[in-house]
Amino acid sequence: MTDLTALTLDEARKGLIEGKFTSVELTKAHLTAMEAARPLNAYVLETPEKALEMAAASDARRANGKAGRLEGIPLGIKDLFATEGTRTTACSRILGNFVPKYESTVTSQLFRDGAVMLGKLNNDEFAMGSSNETSAFGPVVNPLKPANWDTAKAKSALASDRKGLLVPGGSSGGSSAAVAANLCLGATATDTGGSIRQPAAFTGTVGIKPTYGRCSRWGIVAFASSLDQAGPIAKTVRDAAVLLTSMAGHDPKDSTSVEMAVPDFEAAVGKSVAGKTIGIPKEYRVDGMPAEIEALWHKGAEMLKAAGAKVVDVSLPHTKYALPAYYIVAPAEASSNLARYDGVRYGLRVPGKDIVDLYEKTRAAGFGREVKRRIMIGTYVLSAGYYDAYYLRAQKIRTLIKKDFEDVYAQGVDAILTPATPSAAFGIAEKADADPVEMYLNDIFTVTVNMAGLPGLALPGGTDASGLPLGLQLIGRPFDEETLFSLGSVIEDQVGRVTTAKWW
Amino acid sequence: MSVDAATVRRIARLSRIELPEADVPVMQGEINAILGFVEQLGEVNVDGVEPMTSVTPMALKMREDVVTDGEKAALVTANAPQSEDNYFLVPKVVE
């Protein structure tokens, strides 16, 4: 029998429909692969019993002629999504053994459509990070080996301190690694500043952050509420479109979720892009950008041109201010959102001599370094006397960033093409001693999209000199994810999928 | 702008995070690196610009002011580190 984990979601769906295998068989194949891949640390919790139970129920539904869009498809769930009865930690010690009594809207919609949950995926603590190294469960290993490393060398590093092996990006590093390593057919992820798109770029997978308001945030551990959006990481553009169709939709429980019909995103895959106008923003040509990124970007534009799209130069003048403004807005919202972790209602508690001492000791023990620093920055920029200089100014700059995009779209541009990241995946622990700003620069091309609430798709565009995948990003008009799927499938047809042989 | 050690201690206190004295200099350095990075925002002319309040142009939705959920004290306290009879237990707050 062929390796069922090597299938794409679309191929698996066809196989299930044709009766070539059952969901239980498909799920078992993934559970076996997960067990063998534990050293990669992509899953922080495997839920084999629940998975097999859900798979059996799915097979029964199919036998009764009731098959949903994702009937029998095994997925990995980022540990930021509350899953009823299954431990949810945001990969932070402070949530301890939190077992939600409710299901997030996004996961409930995936399960409504027949999906099977394999387990919970690793991520940076509270989704704060770009390498998955801030997780309380430790780093995730990118299933793509470093250039010129043979299997023996990679295996020995995996068995020791993992140094030299590559990060899978972050914060959705468990999601990207699990998809790239065939440990699920697709994964949920979240993106506040690039946390879907940067990990997708680092692992050669496909990720889309939809327009703000497309997916309900209800039941997702909050980081920065005005920026957070859920989306899928998948093996192909089509798979991502299928998953997003199930994840999206209005939810009365999230007041920022939009009341708008969800199109069948899959129908946009493979649709002609002739006549579409693609903008190339000159401000994304940053100082010191490697020539290979520039070449990749150019190649991407050529592919779209060959498919009949028109490519024009555009200007987004406030681009360089997006990242610094983000590092005010996001920590400010985080400091407010994370105030709920007080050691009283759920999660970790460290006893103290009075209630304030209990709060301070609990939060000191429960939060990791990156999270503490962001809470403190956020507290500072919101504090009396600094609010206007920092937070209010950043929110005004956010208005200008959004207006940049509106101006470009008003000129008739349908989508914008940029690189997804300034480099390919870097090594685990490589940036441990760098100042925090260096890590933040990873999100320089993705963060503008969150600040403006727009949809962004990242997908493989080529490789760097050493053969590691590099991602391209397509940015769309608000609520026009369909154009991104159409354009993405043109690039995917040319570039092909990134796959890796099992070495772990 | 940069922060001194006393300000770092004050922010930690406001954040309700115990910060050992030995960690103050490191945190101070990191916060100042970030504040240095965001300083460039001062270059931007924001005169007459409205601060963003909602990224998607939509009115905040209203609903009927009615009870939609509740009577679930056991579920609400199920994850509490310490609880008794569906109450959260905390150290004495009022003398």
XYZ file of C-alpha atoms in Angstrom:
599
model
C 0.000 0.000 0.000
C 1.269 3.467 -0.793
C 2.264 5.703 2.103
C -0.994 7.396 3.014
C 0.784 10.228 4.815
C 2.476 11.306 1.577
C -0.886 12.186 0.024
C -2.152 15.725 -0.205
C -5.444 16.513 1.480
C -7.102 16.586 -1.933
C -5.655 13.187 -2.910
C -6.684 11.687 0.424
C -10.195 13.055 -0.010
C -10.443 11.364 -3.420
C -9.092 8.103 -2.004
C -11.686 8.151 0.752
C -14.482 8.882 -1.700
C -13.333 6.067 -3.974
C -13.154 3.698 -1.013
C -9.447 2.966 -1.530
C -8.916 3.314 2.215
C -10.888 4.327 5.274
C -10.450 7.283 7.578
C -9.344 4.869 10.304
C -6.557 3.579 8.037
C -5.572 7.087 7.031
C -5.572 8.224 10.650
C -3.563 5.214 11.831
C -0.923 5.912 9.190
C -0.550 9.435 10.530
C -0.462 8.344 14.173
C 2.342 5.916 13.322
C 4.261 8.671 11.501
C 3.774 11.004 14.491
C 5.204 8.433 16.861
C 8.284 8.023 14.689
C 8.680 11.796 14.408
C 8.568 12.633 18.117
C 12.147 13.966 18.113
C 10.970 16.771 15.785
C 8.732 17.926 18.671
C 5.974 19.142 16.331
C 3.169 17.797 18.529
C 2.929 18.760 22.187
C 0.046 16.353 22.706
C -0.958 13.348 20.625
C -4.595 12.342 20.915
C -4.659 8.891 19.273
C -7.770 7.650 21.076
C -9.794 10.691 20.157
C -8.428 10.535 16.595
C -9.419 6.912 16.081
C -12.819 7.514 17.618
C -13.417 10.496 15.322
C -12.139 8.517 12.313
C -14.445 5.597 13.041
C -17.385 7.977 13.399
C -16.413 9.546 10.086
C -16.295 6.176 8.335
C -19.743 5.435 9.752
C -21.095 8.756 8.471
C -19.662 8.058 5.042
C -21.255 4.600 5.022
C -24.563 6.347 5.688
C -24.004 8.660 2.742
C -23.307 11.718 4.900
C -19.866 13.038 4.018
C -18.740 16.593 4.766
C -16.127 18.649 2.961
C -13.328 17.301 5.153
C -14.851 13.926 5.866
C -12.247 11.660 7.468
C -9.303 14.029 6.973
C -6.786 13.947 9.863
C -5.548 17.387 10.909
C -3.181 18.836 13.485
C -4.457 21.648 15.703
C -2.224 24.464 16.934
C -2.203 24.504 20.724
C -3.655 28.017 20.681
C -7.103 26.651 19.782
C -9.288 25.598 22.695
C -10.320 21.981 22.192
C -13.032 20.640 24.437
C -11.712 17.983 26.769
C -8.207 18.168 25.318
C -5.413 20.049 27.083
C -4.753 23.493 25.612
C -1.712 25.437 26.811
C -0.661 28.027 24.187
C 2.677 26.316 24.952
C 2.972 28.316 28.144
C 3.611 27.011 31.641
C 1.032 29.440 32.948
C -1.866 27.492 31.446
C -0.534 24.329 33.047
C -3.023 21.534 32.540
C -5.871 23.691 31.289
C -8.579 21.503 29.769
C -11.187 23.644 28.004
C -14.857 22.985 28.586
C -15.641 24.404 25.154
C -14.495 24.101 21.547
C -13.140 27.012 19.499
C -15.402 28.060 16.645
C -12.764 27.316 14.002
C -12.073 23.766 15.202
C -15.774 23.091 15.710
C -16.371 24.020 12.061
C -13.571 21.713 10.894
C -15.053 18.867 12.933
C -18.564 19.746 11.703
C -17.222 19.126 8.194
C -15.832 15.723 9.163
C -12.195 16.414 10.074
C -10.316 14.228 12.559
C -8.004 15.689 15.228
C -4.604 13.993 15.564
C -3.279 16.153 18.383
C -2.112 19.585 19.464
C 0.771 21.301 17.719
C 3.694 23.174 19.207
C 3.986 26.950 18.850
C 5.871 29.865 20.310
C 4.529 30.699 23.785
C 1.298 32.661 23.288
C 2.294 32.841 19.592
C 5.083 35.291 20.460
C 8.074 34.346 18.388
C 9.375 33.685 14.902
C 11.251 30.418 15.406
C 9.137 28.303 17.787
C 11.990 28.563 20.282
C 9.953 30.360 22.967
C 7.650 27.363 23.495
C 7.550 25.924 27.017
C 7.752 22.518 25.303
C 11.039 23.343 23.591
C 11.897 24.049 19.978
C 10.503 22.284 16.931
C 12.881 20.899 14.325
C 12.283 21.810 10.680
C 11.966 18.543 8.739
C 14.088 20.103 5.993
C 17.732 19.269 6.661
C 20.347 22.041 6.566
C 22.149 22.308 3.244
C 24.853 19.672 2.727
C 23.923 17.731 5.855
C 23.641 13.995 5.432
C 21.157 11.863 7.333
C 23.708 10.628 9.878
C 24.736 14.157 10.841
C 21.134 15.339 11.101
C 20.129 12.302 13.175
C 22.959 12.777 15.585
C 22.111 16.468 16.072
C 18.485 15.477 16.625
C 19.549 13.039 19.330
C 21.635 15.656 21.140
C 21.086 19.437 21.401
C 19.474 19.963 17.946
C 22.007 22.712 17.241
C 22.555 23.406 13.558
C 19.213 21.896 12.604
C 16.790 24.454 11.220
C 13.874 26.190 12.888
C 10.453 25.697 11.266
C 9.576 29.377 11.718
C 7.069 30.673 14.192
C 4.862 31.054 15.851
C 3.035 28.232 14.027
C 6.207 26.111 13.886
C 4.525 22.883 14.960
C 1.909 23.386 12.252
C 4.427 24.046 9.482
C 6.764 21.235 10.560
C 3.920 18.705 10.907
C 2.580 19.511 7.439
C 6.052 19.412 5.847
C 6.919 16.120 7.610
C 3.625 14.439 6.592
C 2.413 14.235 10.193
C -1.037 15.541 9.211
C -2.845 16.447 6.000
C -3.199 20.077 7.072
C -3.027 22.153 10.208
C -4.693 25.084 11.866
C -2.489 28.062 12.591
C -2.772 31.689 13.652
C -1.080 34.828 12.386
C -0.605 38.078 14.311
C 2.471 39.419 12.511
C 3.419 36.608 10.141
C 2.954 33.461 12.225
C 1.310 31.499 9.402
C 3.228 32.855 6.436
C 6.795 32.871 7.788
C 6.656 29.225 9.004
C 5.101 28.212 5.674
C 7.991 29.925 3.859
C 10.568 28.207 6.109
C 9.183 24.723 5.481
C 8.108 24.916 1.831
C 4.421 24.683 2.716
C 1.435 26.881 1.853
C -0.178 29.182 4.421
C -2.854 31.819 4.237
C -3.809 34.492 6.732
C -7.285 35.544 5.662
C -8.732 39.039 5.943
C -9.268 40.182 9.529
C -12.812 39.138 10.441
C -13.008 36.104 8.102
C -12.446 33.556 10.856
C -13.901 33.729 14.312
C -11.358 34.325 17.061
C -13.660 32.760 19.642
C -11.855 30.043 21.587
C -8.419 30.997 20.283
C -5.989 32.088 22.991
C -5.729 35.846 22.444
C -2.414 37.569 21.761
C -3.187 40.894 20.020
C -6.888 40.966 19.308
C -6.890 43.562 16.520
C -4.250 41.600 14.588
C -4.912 37.899 15.362
C -6.437 35.765 12.603
C -6.673 32.021 12.157
C -5.812 30.283 8.912
C -4.517 26.976 7.573
C -1.063 25.655 6.739
C -1.298 22.981 4.050
C 0.670 21.022 1.474
C -0.849 22.744 -1.559
C -2.801 25.850 -2.527
C -5.892 23.726 -3.147
C -5.623 22.074 0.272
C -5.341 25.499 1.920
C -8.435 26.683 0.048
C -10.459 23.658 1.162
C -9.443 24.154 4.797
C -10.139 27.889 4.812
C -13.620 27.306 3.411
C -14.421 25.275 6.522
C -12.611 27.546 8.993
C -14.158 30.838 7.837
C -17.615 32.211 8.517
C -19.575 34.559 10.714
C -19.789 33.813 14.416
C -22.003 35.841 16.743
C -19.582 35.015 19.562
C -16.849 37.181 17.970
C -18.028 40.756 17.445
C -15.227 41.350 14.912
C -16.204 38.407 12.735
C -17.872 39.691 9.587
C -21.324 38.804 8.425
C -20.373 37.819 4.914
C -20.966 34.694 2.884
C -17.960 32.372 2.623
C -17.220 31.515 -0.987
C -16.072 28.048 -1.988
C -12.416 29.065 -2.075
C -11.474 25.866 -3.892
C -13.345 27.078 -6.980
C -10.770 29.881 -7.297
C -7.854 27.431 -7.570
C -6.761 27.084 -11.186
C -8.967 29.939 -12.358
C -7.434 32.174 -15.040
C -5.541 35.218 -13.805
C -5.436 36.857 -17.251
C -6.079 40.574 -16.956
C -5.262 40.753 -13.235
C -2.965 43.578 -12.202
C -0.148 42.695 -9.811
C 1.676 45.388 -7.861
C 5.373 45.176 -6.994
C 6.035 47.522 -4.047
C 9.446 49.163 -4.293
C 9.666 49.635 -0.513
C 10.036 45.873 -0.058
C 13.451 46.072 -1.717
C 15.179 46.436 1.654
C 18.846 47.180 2.287
C 21.019 44.118 2.344
C 18.368 41.873 0.795
C 20.082 38.770 -0.591
C 20.285 38.682 -4.398
C 18.530 35.309 -4.416
C 15.431 36.842 -2.774
C 15.414 39.584 -5.388
C 15.735 36.938 -8.125
C 12.943 34.838 -6.621
C 10.660 37.854 -6.517
C 11.412 38.686 -10.143
C 10.793 35.080 -11.190
C 7.432 35.079 -9.397
C 6.373 38.221 -11.272
C 7.446 36.630 -14.569
C 5.315 33.547 -13.868
C 2.235 35.676 -13.276
C 2.994 37.728 -16.378
C 3.273 34.552 -18.445
C -0.188 33.598 -17.176
C -1.624 36.834 -18.546
C -1.397 39.131 -15.536
C -0.126 42.680 -15.826
C 2.734 43.581 -13.478
C 3.130 47.185 -12.331
C 5.411 49.006 -9.889
C 3.611 50.433 -6.881
C 4.580 52.358 -3.771
C 3.609 51.662 -0.154
C 5.480 54.563 1.450
C 4.925 53.692 5.119
C 6.177 50.094 4.846
C 9.281 50.644 6.980
C 7.191 51.902 9.879
C 4.951 48.832 10.037
C 7.319 46.705 12.120
C 8.131 49.355 14.758
C 4.434 50.318 14.994
C 3.586 46.621 15.359
C 6.006 46.341 18.287
C 3.933 48.931 20.107
C 0.426 47.830 19.147
C 0.923 44.073 19.597
C 2.608 44.200 23.043
C 0.051 46.772 24.225
C -2.815 44.456 23.330
C -0.914 41.472 24.713
C -0.337 43.149 28.077
C -4.074 43.665 28.332
C -5.074 40.197 27.061
C -2.580 38.369 29.267
C -3.742 40.158 32.412
C -6.244 37.298 32.774
C -3.480 34.856 33.787
C -3.617 35.580 37.490
C -3.264 32.179 39.121
C -6.828 32.316 40.397
C -9.246 31.002 37.807
C -7.218 28.476 35.837
C -3.705 27.331 35.170
C -0.625 27.669 37.322
C -0.709 29.137 40.810
C 2.332 29.953 42.916
C 1.280 30.780 46.484
C 2.095 34.233 47.865
C 1.785 36.083 51.145
C -1.094 38.151 49.768
C -3.053 38.367 46.519
C -0.594 40.702 44.753
C 2.322 38.512 45.765
C 0.406 35.525 44.383
C -0.125 37.326 41.056
C 3.495 38.395 40.783
C 4.978 35.026 41.697
C 2.550 33.121 39.465
C 3.236 35.327 36.462
C 7.001 35.282 37.066
C 7.025 31.479 37.110
C 4.422 30.959 34.407
C 5.504 33.274 31.613
C 8.680 32.820 29.587
C 11.191 35.592 28.880
C 9.800 36.739 25.541
C 6.269 36.940 26.908
C 7.349 38.839 30.039
C 9.253 41.333 27.944
C 6.296 41.951 25.653
C 3.895 42.365 28.556
C 6.278 44.879 30.107
C 6.749 46.833 26.856
C 2.990 46.882 26.416
C 2.438 48.036 29.971
C 4.999 50.797 29.481
C 3.574 52.171 26.207
C 0.085 52.229 27.709
C 1.157 53.818 30.990
C 0.298 57.368 31.971
C 2.457 59.906 30.200
C 3.579 57.573 27.409
C 0.265 56.595 25.828
C 0.181 59.493 23.336
C 3.845 59.281 22.393
C 3.760 55.563 21.710
C 0.389 53.860 21.455
C -1.655 56.674 19.946
C 1.092 57.512 17.441
C 1.401 53.845 16.444
C -2.354 53.631 15.845
C -2.180 56.719 13.635
C 0.656 55.171 11.676
C -1.462 52.076 11.314
C -4.096 54.231 9.606
C -1.408 55.461 7.192
C -0.207 51.919 6.466
C -3.742 50.847 5.633
C -4.209 53.912 3.444
C -1.069 53.002 1.463
C -2.764 49.756 0.462
C -6.101 51.445 -0.226
C -4.386 53.903 -2.573
C -2.699 51.091 -4.494
C -5.899 49.081 -4.780
C -7.746 52.222 -5.923
C -5.309 52.377 -8.848
C -6.700 49.070 -10.076
C -4.180 46.712 -8.516
C -5.733 43.316 -7.706
C -2.943 41.855 -5.605
C 0.597 42.600 -4.486
C 3.578 40.260 -4.828
C 6.453 40.328 -2.326
C 8.986 37.935 -0.824
C 7.574 36.211 2.281
C 10.701 36.431 4.421
C 14.095 38.149 4.197
C 15.929 34.784 4.325
C 15.487 31.023 4.309
C 15.155 29.090 7.605
C 17.975 29.718 10.084
C 19.483 27.376 12.660
C 18.117 26.484 16.081
C 19.781 28.647 18.771
C 21.470 30.728 16.051
C 19.785 33.932 17.207
C 19.793 33.130 20.925
C 22.279 35.881 21.778
C 21.011 38.468 19.313
C 18.977 41.405 20.540
C 15.206 40.888 20.215
C 14.900 43.279 17.273
C 16.960 40.948 15.067
C 14.402 38.168 15.530
C 11.567 40.627 14.933
C 13.018 41.515 11.499
C 11.835 38.100 10.265
C 8.356 39.555 10.022
C 9.325 42.642 8.050
C 7.438 41.550 4.896
C 4.437 39.986 6.611
C 3.552 42.381 9.409
C 2.170 45.160 7.174
C -0.601 42.772 6.143
C -1.784 42.323 9.737
C -1.563 46.041 10.412
C -3.869 46.649 7.424
C -6.119 43.629 8.120
C -5.557 42.207 4.614
C -5.332 38.612 3.390
C -1.858 37.219 2.663
C -0.835 33.902 1.107
C 2.688 32.464 1.396
C 3.854 29.648 -0.823
C 7.107 28.184 -2.141
C 8.669 30.369 -4.828
C 12.048 28.703 -5.264
C 15.185 27.944 -3.297
C 18.218 29.785 -1.993
C 21.774 28.952 -3.090
C 21.940 26.076 -0.602
C 18.692 24.539 -1.816
C 16.413 25.629 1.045
C 12.924 26.812 0.110
C 12.128 30.506 -0.091
C 8.590 31.794 0.026
C 6.645 34.330 -1.980
C 3.776 36.306 -0.523
C 0.638 37.466 -2.304
C -1.329 40.234 -0.581
C -4.939 40.753 -1.584
C -7.760 43.225 -1.327
C -9.933 42.873 1.772
C -12.041 39.699 1.516
C -10.577 38.767 -1.855
C -8.762 35.596 -0.815
C -10.040 34.037 -4.042
C -7.671 36.056 -6.221
C -4.796 34.932 -3.986
C -5.721 31.269 -4.475
C -5.924 31.778 -8.264
C -2.558 33.533 -8.418
C -1.023 31.080 -5.957
C -1.990 28.112 -8.072
C -0.249 29.698 -11.102
C 3.007 29.943 -9.127
C 2.543 26.481 -7.614
C 2.070 24.952 -11.080
C 5.465 26.365 -12.102
C 7.464 25.856 -8.900
C 5.952 22.570 -7.740
C 5.688 21.225 -4.220
C 8.514 21.023 -1.716
C 8.753 17.518 -0.276
C 11.297 15.903 1.975
C 12.275 12.282 2.544
C 12.026 11.026 6.122
C 15.431 11.121 7.862
C 14.430 11.529 11.510
C 13.626 57.477 24.883
C 15.122 54.903 27.182
C 14.219 53.493 30.564
C 16.340 53.325 33.705
C 16.456 50.493 36.214
C 13.882 52.139 38.481
C 11.430 52.393 35.577
C 11.982 48.727 34.721
C 11.127 47.792 38.315
C 8.037 50.007 38.157
C 6.856 48.429 34.867
C 7.375 44.958 36.337
C 5.256 45.963 39.300
C 2.508 47.395 37.059
C 2.649 44.185 35.005
C 2.347 42.095 38.179
C 5.468 40.150 37.275
C 8.057 39.550 39.983
C 11.421 40.543 38.541
C 14.481 39.456 40.538
C 17.011 42.268 40.933
C 19.597 40.270 38.959
C 17.289 40.234 35.903
C 16.709 43.995 35.870
C 19.787 44.977 33.799
C 19.072 42.379 31.073
C 15.425 43.378 30.835
C 16.444 47.032 30.786
C 18.820 46.397 27.872
C 16.197 44.496 25.893
C 13.447 47.051 26.486
C 15.797 49.844 25.468
C 16.743 47.985 22.274
C 13.061 47.847 21.369
C 12.405 51.456 22.353
C 15.399 52.441 20.210
C 13.917 50.506 17.306
C 10.494 52.157 17.565
C 12.004 55.639 17.883
C 11.913 56.027 14.072
C 8.133 56.410 14.318
C 8.852 59.980 15.444
C 9.837 60.803 11.829
C 6.312 60.279 10.549
C 4.009 63.260 10.195
C 0.761 62.187 11.840
C -0.918 65.589 11.926
C -4.625 65.229 11.296
C -4.429 61.423 11.063
C -7.127 59.497 12.914
C -5.836 56.670 15.098
C -7.078 53.302 13.891
C -9.831 51.813 16.006
C -11.124 49.105 13.675
C -9.185 47.603 10.789
C -12.334 46.547 8.943
C -14.852 49.347 8.456
C -17.727 47.906 10.441
C -20.014 49.072 13.202
C -19.736 47.183 16.443
C -22.566 44.705 16.522
C -25.240 45.006 19.167
C -27.419 42.242 20.490
C -30.437 41.997 22.727
C -29.546 42.585 26.367
C -30.597 39.142 27.490
C -28.936 36.254 29.262
C -27.517 33.868 26.647
C -25.517 31.528 28.819
C -24.909 30.673 32.435
C -25.736 28.337 35.327
C -22.422 26.595 34.696
C -20.504 27.310 37.880
C -19.008 23.838 37.975
C -17.660 24.181 34.440
C -16.367 27.695 35.111
C -14.405 26.615 38.168
C -13.348 23.223 36.799
C -9.833 24.425 35.922
C -9.265 26.487 39.054
C -6.038 25.756 40.920
C -8.029 25.990 44.171
C -11.805 26.031 44.496
C -14.491 25.016 46.944
C -18.235 24.730 46.377
C -17.889 26.410 42.978
C -15.990 29.379 44.456
C -12.435 30.397 43.550
C -10.191 30.358 46.611
C -7.721 33.228 47.050
C -5.614 34.554 49.926
C -7.467 36.913 52.246
C -7.966 40.231 50.413
C -9.970 42.280 52.946
C -8.820 42.370 56.535
